[in-house]
Short mmCIF file of the C-alpha atoms (twelve columns), coordinates in Angstrom:
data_MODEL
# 
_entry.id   MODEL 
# 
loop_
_atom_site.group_PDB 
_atom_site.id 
_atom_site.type_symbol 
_atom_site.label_atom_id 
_atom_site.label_alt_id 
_atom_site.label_comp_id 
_atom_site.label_asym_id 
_atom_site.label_seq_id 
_atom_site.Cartn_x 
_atom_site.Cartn_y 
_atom_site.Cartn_z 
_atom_site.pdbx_PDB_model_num 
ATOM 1   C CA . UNK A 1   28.113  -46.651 20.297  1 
ATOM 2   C CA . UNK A 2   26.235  -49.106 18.439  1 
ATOM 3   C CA . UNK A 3   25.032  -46.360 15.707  1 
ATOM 4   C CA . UNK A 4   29.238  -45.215 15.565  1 
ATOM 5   C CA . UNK A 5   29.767  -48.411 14.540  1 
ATOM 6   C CA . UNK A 6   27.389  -49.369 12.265  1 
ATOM 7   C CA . UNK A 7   27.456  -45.557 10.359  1 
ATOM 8   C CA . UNK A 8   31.822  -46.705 9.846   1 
ATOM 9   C CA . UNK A 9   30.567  -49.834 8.495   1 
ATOM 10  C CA . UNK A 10  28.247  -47.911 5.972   1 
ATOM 11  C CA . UNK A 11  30.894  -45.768 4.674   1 
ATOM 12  C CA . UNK A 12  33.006  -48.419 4.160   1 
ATOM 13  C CA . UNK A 13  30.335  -50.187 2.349   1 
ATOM 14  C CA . UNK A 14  29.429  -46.838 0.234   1 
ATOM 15  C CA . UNK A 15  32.817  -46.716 -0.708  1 
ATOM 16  C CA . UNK A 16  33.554  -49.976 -2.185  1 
ATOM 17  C CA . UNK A 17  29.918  -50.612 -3.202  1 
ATOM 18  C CA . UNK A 18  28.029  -47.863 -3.945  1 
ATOM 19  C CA . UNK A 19  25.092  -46.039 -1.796  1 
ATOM 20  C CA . UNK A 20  22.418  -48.566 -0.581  1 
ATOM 21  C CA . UNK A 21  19.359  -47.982 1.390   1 
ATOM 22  C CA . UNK A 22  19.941  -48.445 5.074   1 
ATOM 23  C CA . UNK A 23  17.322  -49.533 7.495   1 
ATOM 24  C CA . UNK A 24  17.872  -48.289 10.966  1 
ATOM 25  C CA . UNK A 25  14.974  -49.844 12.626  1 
ATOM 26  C CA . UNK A 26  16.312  -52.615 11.858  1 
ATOM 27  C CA . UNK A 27  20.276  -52.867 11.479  1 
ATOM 28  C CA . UNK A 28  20.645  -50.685 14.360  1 
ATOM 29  C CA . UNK A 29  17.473  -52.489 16.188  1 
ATOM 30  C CA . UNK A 30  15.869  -48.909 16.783  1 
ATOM 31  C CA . UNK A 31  11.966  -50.058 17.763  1 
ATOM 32  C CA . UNK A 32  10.478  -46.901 18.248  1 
ATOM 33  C CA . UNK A 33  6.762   -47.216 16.492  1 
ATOM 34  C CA . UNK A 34  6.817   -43.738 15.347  1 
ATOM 35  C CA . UNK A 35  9.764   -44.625 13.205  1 
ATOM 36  C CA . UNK A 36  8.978   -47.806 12.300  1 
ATOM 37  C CA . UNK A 37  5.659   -46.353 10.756  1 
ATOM 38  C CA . UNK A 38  7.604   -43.372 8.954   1 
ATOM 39  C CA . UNK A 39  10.244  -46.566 7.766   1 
ATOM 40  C CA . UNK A 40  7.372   -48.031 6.390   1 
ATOM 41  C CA . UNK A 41  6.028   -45.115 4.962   1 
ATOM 42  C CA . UNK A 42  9.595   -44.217 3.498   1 
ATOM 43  C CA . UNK A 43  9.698   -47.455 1.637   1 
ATOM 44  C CA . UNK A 44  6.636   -47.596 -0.161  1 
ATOM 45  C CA . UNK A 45  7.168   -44.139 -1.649  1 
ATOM 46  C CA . UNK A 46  10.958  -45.035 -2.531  1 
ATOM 47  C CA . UNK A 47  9.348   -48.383 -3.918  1 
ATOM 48  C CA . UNK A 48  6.404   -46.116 -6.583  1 
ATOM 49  C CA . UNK A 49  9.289   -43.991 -7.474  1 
ATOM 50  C CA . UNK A 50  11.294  -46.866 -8.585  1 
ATOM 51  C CA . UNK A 51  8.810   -48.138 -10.088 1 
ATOM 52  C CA . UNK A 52  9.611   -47.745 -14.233 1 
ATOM 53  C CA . UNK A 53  5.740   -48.528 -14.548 1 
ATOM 54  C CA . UNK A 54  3.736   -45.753 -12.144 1 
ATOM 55  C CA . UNK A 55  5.858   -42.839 -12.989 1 
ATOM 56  C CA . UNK A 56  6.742   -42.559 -17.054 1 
ATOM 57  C CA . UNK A 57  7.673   -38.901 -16.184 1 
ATOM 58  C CA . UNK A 58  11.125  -40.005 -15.353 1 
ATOM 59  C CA . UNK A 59  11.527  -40.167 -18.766 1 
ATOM 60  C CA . UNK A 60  10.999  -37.226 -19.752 1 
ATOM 61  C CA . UNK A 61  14.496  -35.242 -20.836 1 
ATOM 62  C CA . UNK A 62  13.534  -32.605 -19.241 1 
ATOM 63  C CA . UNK A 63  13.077  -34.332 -15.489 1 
ATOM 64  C CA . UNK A 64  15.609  -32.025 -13.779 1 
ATOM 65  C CA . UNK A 65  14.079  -28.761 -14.883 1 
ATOM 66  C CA . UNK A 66  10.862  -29.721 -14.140 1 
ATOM 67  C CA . UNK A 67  12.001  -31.125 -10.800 1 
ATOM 68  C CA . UNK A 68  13.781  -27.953 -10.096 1 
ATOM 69  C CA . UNK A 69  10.662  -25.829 -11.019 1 
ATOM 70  C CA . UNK A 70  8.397   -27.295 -8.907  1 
ATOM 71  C CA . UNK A 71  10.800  -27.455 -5.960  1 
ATOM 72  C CA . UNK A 72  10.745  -23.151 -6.575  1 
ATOM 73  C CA . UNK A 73  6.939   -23.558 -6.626  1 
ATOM 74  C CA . UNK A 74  6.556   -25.663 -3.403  1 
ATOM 75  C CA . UNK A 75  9.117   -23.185 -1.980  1 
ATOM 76  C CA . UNK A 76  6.974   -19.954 -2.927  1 
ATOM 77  C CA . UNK A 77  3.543   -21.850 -1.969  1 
ATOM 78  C CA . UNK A 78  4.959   -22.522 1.745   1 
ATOM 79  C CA . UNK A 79  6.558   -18.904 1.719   1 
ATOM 80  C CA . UNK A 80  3.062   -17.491 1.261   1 
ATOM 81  C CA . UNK A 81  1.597   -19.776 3.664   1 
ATOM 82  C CA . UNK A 82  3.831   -18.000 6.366   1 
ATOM 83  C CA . UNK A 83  2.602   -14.539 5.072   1 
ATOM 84  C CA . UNK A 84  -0.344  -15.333 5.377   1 
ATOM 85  C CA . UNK A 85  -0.207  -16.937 8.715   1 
ATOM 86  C CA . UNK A 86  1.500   -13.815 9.715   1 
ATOM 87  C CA . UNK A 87  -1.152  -10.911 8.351   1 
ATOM 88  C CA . UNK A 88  -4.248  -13.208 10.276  1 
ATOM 89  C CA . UNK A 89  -6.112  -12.685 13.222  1 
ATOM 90  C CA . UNK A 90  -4.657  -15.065 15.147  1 
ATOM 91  C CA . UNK A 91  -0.997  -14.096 14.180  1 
ATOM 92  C CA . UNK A 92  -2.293  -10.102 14.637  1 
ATOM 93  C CA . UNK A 93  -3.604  -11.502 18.740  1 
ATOM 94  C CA . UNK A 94  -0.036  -12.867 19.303  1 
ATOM 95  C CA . UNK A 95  1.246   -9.650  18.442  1 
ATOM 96  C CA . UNK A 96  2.763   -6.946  20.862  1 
ATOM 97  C CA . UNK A 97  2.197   -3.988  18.997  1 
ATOM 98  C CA . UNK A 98  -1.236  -5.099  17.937  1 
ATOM 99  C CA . UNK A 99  -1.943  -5.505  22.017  1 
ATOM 100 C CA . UNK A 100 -0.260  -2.231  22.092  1 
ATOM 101 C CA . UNK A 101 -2.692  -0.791  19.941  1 
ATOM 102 C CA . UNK A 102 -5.935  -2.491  21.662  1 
ATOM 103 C CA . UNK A 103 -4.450  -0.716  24.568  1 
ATOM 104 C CA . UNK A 104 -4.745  2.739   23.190  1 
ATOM 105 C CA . UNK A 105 -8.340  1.698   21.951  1 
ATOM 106 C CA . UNK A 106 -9.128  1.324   25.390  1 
ATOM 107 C CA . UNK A 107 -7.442  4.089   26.503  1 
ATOM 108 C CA . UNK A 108 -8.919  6.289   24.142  1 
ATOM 109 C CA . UNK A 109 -12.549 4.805   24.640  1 
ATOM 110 C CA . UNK A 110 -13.092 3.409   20.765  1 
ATOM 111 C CA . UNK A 111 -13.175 -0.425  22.636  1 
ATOM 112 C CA . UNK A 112 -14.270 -0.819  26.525  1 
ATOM 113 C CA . UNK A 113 -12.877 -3.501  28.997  1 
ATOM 114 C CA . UNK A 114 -14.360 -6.696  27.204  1 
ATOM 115 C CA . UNK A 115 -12.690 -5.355  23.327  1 
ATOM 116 C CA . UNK A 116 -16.080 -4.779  22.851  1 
ATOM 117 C CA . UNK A 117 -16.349 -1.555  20.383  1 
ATOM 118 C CA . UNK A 118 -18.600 1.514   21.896  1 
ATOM 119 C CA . UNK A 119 -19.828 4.040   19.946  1 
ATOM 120 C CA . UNK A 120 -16.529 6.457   19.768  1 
ATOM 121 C CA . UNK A 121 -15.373 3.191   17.785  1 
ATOM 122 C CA . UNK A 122 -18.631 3.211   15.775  1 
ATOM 123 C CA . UNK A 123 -18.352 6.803   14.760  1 
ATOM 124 C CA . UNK A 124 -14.579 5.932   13.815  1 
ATOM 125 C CA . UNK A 125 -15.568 2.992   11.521  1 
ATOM 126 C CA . UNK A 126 -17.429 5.201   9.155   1 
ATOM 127 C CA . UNK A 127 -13.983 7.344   8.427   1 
ATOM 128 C CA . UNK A 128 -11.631 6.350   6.222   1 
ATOM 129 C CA . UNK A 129 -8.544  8.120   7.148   1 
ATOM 130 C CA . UNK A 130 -7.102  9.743   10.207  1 
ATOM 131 C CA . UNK A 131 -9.746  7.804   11.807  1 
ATOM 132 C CA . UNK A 132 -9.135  8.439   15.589  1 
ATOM 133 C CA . UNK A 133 -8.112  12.531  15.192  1 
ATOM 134 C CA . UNK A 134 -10.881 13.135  12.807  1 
ATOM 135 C CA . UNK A 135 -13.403 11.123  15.412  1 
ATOM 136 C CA . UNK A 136 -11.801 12.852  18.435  1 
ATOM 137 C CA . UNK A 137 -12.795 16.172  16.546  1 
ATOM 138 C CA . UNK A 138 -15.926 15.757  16.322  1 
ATOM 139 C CA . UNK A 139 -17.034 13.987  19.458  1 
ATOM 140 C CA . UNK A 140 -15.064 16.552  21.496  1 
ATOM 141 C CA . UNK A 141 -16.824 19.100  20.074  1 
ATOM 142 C CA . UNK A 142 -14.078 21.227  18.065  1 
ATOM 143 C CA . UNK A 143 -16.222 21.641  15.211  1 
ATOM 144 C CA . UNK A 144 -19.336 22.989  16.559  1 
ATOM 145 C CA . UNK A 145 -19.821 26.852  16.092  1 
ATOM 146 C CA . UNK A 146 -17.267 26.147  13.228  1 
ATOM 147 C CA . UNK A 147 -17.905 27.602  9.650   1 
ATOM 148 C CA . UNK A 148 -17.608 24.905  6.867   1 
ATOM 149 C CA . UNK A 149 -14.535 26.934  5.668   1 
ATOM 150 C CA . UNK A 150 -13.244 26.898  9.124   1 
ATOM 151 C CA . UNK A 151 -13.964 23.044  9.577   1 
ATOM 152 C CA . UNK A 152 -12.579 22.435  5.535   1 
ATOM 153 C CA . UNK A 153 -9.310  24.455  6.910   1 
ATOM 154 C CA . UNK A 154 -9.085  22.154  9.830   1 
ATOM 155 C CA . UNK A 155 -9.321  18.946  7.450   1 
ATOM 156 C CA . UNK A 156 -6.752  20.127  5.406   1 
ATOM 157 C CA . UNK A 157 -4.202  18.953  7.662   1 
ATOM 158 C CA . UNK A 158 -4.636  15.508  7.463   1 
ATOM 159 C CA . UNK A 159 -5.197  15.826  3.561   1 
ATOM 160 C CA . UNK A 160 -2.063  17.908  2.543   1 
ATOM 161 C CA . UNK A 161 0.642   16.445  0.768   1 
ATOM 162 C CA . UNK A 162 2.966   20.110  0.745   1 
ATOM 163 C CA . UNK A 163 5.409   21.213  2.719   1 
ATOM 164 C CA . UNK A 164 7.290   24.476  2.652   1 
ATOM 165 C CA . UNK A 165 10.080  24.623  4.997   1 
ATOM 166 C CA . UNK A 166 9.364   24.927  8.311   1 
ATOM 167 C CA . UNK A 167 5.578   25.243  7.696   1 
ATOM 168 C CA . UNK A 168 3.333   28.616  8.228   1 
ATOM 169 C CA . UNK A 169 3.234   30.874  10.977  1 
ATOM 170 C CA . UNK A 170 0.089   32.278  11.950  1 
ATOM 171 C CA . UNK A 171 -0.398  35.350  14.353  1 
ATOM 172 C CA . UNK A 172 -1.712  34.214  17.195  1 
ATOM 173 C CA . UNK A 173 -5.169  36.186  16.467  1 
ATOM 174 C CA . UNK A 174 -5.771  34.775  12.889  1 
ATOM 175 C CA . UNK A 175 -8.497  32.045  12.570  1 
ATOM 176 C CA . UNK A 176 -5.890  29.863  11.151  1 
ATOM 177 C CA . UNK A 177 -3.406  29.895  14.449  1 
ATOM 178 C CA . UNK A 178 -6.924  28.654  16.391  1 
ATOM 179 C CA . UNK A 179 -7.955  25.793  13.974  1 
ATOM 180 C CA . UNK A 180 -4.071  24.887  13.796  1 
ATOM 181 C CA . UNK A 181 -4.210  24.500  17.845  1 
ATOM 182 C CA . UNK A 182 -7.254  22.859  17.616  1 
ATOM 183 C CA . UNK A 183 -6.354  19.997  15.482  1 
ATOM 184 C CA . UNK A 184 -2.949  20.053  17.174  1 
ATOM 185 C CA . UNK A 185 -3.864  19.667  20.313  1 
ATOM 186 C CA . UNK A 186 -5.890  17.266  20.050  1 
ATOM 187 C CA . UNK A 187 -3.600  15.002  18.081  1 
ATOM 188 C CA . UNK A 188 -1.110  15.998  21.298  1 
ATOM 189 C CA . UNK A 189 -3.711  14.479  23.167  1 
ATOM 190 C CA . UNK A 190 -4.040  11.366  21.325  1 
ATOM 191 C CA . UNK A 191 0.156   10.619  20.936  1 
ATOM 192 C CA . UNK A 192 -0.214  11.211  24.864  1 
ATOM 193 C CA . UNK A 193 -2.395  8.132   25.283  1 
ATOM 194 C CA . UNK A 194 -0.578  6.108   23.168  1 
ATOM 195 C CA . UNK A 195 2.713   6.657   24.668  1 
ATOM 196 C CA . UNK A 196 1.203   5.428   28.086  1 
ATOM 197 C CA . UNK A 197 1.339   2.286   26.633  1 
ATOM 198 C CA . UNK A 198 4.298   2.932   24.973  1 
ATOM 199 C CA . UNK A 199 2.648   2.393   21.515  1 
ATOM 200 C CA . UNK A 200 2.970   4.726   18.278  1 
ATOM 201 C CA . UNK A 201 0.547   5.802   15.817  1 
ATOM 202 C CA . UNK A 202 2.123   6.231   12.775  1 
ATOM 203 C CA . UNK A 203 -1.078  7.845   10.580  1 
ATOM 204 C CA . UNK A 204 -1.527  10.079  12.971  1 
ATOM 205 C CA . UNK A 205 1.300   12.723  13.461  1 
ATOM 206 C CA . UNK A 206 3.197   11.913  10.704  1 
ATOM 207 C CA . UNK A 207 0.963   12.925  8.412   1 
ATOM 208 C CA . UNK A 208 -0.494  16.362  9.927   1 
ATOM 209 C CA . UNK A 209 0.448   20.166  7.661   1 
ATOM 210 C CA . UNK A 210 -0.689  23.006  8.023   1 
ATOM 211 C CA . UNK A 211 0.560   24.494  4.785   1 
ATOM 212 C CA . UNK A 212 -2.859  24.651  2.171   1 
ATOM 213 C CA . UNK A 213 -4.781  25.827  5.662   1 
ATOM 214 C CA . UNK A 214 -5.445  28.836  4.409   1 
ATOM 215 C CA . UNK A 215 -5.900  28.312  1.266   1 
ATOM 216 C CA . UNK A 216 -8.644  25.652  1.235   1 
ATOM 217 C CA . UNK A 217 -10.422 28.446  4.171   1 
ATOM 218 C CA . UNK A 218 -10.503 30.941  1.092   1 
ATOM 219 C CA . UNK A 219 -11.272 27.792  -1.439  1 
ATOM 220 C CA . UNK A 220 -14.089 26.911  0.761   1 
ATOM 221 C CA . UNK A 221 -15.148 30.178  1.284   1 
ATOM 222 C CA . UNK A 222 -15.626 30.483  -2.572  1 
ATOM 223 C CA . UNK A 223 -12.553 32.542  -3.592  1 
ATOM 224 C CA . UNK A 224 -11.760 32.073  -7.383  1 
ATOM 225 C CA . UNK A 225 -8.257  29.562  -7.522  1 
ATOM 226 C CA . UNK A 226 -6.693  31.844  -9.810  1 
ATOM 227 C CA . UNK A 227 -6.375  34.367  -6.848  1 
ATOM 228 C CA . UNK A 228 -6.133  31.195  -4.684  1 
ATOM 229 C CA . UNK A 229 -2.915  30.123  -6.518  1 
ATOM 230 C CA . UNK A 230 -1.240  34.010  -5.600  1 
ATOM 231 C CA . UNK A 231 -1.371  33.006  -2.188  1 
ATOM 232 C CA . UNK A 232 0.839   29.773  -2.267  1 
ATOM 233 C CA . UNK A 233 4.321   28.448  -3.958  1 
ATOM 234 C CA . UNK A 234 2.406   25.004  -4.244  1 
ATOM 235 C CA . UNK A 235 1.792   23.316  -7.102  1 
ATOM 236 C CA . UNK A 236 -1.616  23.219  -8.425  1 
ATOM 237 C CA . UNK A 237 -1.643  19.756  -8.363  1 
ATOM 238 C CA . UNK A 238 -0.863  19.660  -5.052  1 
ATOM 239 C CA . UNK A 239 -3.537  21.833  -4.147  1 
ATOM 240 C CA . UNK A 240 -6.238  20.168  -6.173  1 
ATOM 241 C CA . UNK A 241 -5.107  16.500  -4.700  1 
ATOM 242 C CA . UNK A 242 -5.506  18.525  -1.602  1 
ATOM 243 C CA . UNK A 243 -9.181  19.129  -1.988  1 
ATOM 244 C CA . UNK A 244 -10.171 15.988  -3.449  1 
ATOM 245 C CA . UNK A 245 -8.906  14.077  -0.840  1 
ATOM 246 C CA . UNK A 246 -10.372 16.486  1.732   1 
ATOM 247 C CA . UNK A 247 -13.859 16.076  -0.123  1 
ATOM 248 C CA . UNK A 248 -13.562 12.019  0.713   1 
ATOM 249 C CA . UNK A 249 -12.869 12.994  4.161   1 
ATOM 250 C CA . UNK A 250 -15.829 15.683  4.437   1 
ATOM 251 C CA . UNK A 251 -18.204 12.608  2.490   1 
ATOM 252 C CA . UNK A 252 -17.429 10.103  5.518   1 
ATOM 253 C CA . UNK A 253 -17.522 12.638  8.373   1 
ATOM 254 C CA . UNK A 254 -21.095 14.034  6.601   1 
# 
């Protein structure tokens, strides 16, 4: 009640005198320490800035731009503070879907009990992309007995960029339908995992076509790409951006 009254008698004094500094810890008696240290505090920086003598920059005809510029800049610096809070470790360990994904580490046997990583997760640290399909390929032994051709064809799904409609059909006795199932499956197996936890794994799927199969098989089997490019609609672009990512892919897994 006592802070009511003494906030009416402010305003009346505001209005017929002006604003004026008001003390609470002491014309409302508040004795808390922690305030009467910040009250203290508060009234030697109010005293410097009045000061004419310490800051000549109020001078300056310019004092509300400058003001208003560094309140943007002291806005931006805290606002990347918080992003950067938020892309660190110790934001990433608060995180659900980064315990989600330590989950299907575990599941998956890259990291054991202790988040220790084995040596699946080894293997998958020297990849670059599709790390966890690409490591699951070879340590499940889906490229052994394979033809480099065979295994370039199988890469080629993580490394295309084209899509034609619904994507190729293979017959069922072709090369291509068995490297297709291969890589396929496996992914299947992977999603599986992940959805235990109820965690997705968005480079993993999303990402997989079938389309330039065949033609990186006959690429990599040494077929000129003039007769390459009378196989496909795709651009050559595409095609080339195709095998140069695939040759990254072929240098980490090498």
């Amino acid at each position: 009640m006592r802070i009511i009254l003494e906030m009416d008698n402010l305003t009346e004094e505001y209005r017929s005198t002006g604003s004026q500094l008001f003390d609470l810890a002491e014309d409302v008696s508040i004795s808390d320490i922690d305030l009467a240290e910040h009250r203290r505090w508060f009234l030697r920086i109010r005293e410097e800035l009045l000061d004419p003598t310490r800051h000549l920059v109020r001078n300056c005809m310019r004092f509300q731009q400058h003001m208003k510029a560094l309140r943007e800049r002291v806005r931006i610096e805290r606002q990347i503070s918080r992003l950067q809070y938020s892309l660190s470790m110790e934001a990433l360990q608060l995180s659900e879907e980064y315990q989600k994904r330590i989950e299907v580490l575990k599941a998956l046997d890259f990291v054991d009990a202790t988040n220790m990583v084995t040596f699946k997760g080894r293997v998958a640290c020297e990849i670059h992309h599709q790390e966890l399909l690409i490591t699951e390929l070879i340590l499940s032994k889906k490229l052994h007995e394979k033809s480099p051709a065979e295994v370039a064809a199988m890469f080629s799904a993580t490394t295309c960029q084209y899509k034609s409609g619904d994507g190729p059909q293979f017959e069922k006795d072709s090369i291509f339908y068995q490297l297709k199932e291969d890589v396929q499956s496996t992914n299947d197996w992977i999603e599986g995992r992940a959805a235990l936890v109820k965690a997705t794994i968005a480079d993993v799927g999303d990402e997989l076509r079938y389309d330039l199969m065949e033609v990186v098989y006959h690429w990599a089997s040494g077929m000129p790409f003039s007769e390459i490019m009378a196989m496909t609609d795709a651009q050559e672009g595409l095609i080339v951006r195709c095998i140069q990512r695939l040759g990254e892919v072929c240098k980490d897994v090498r």
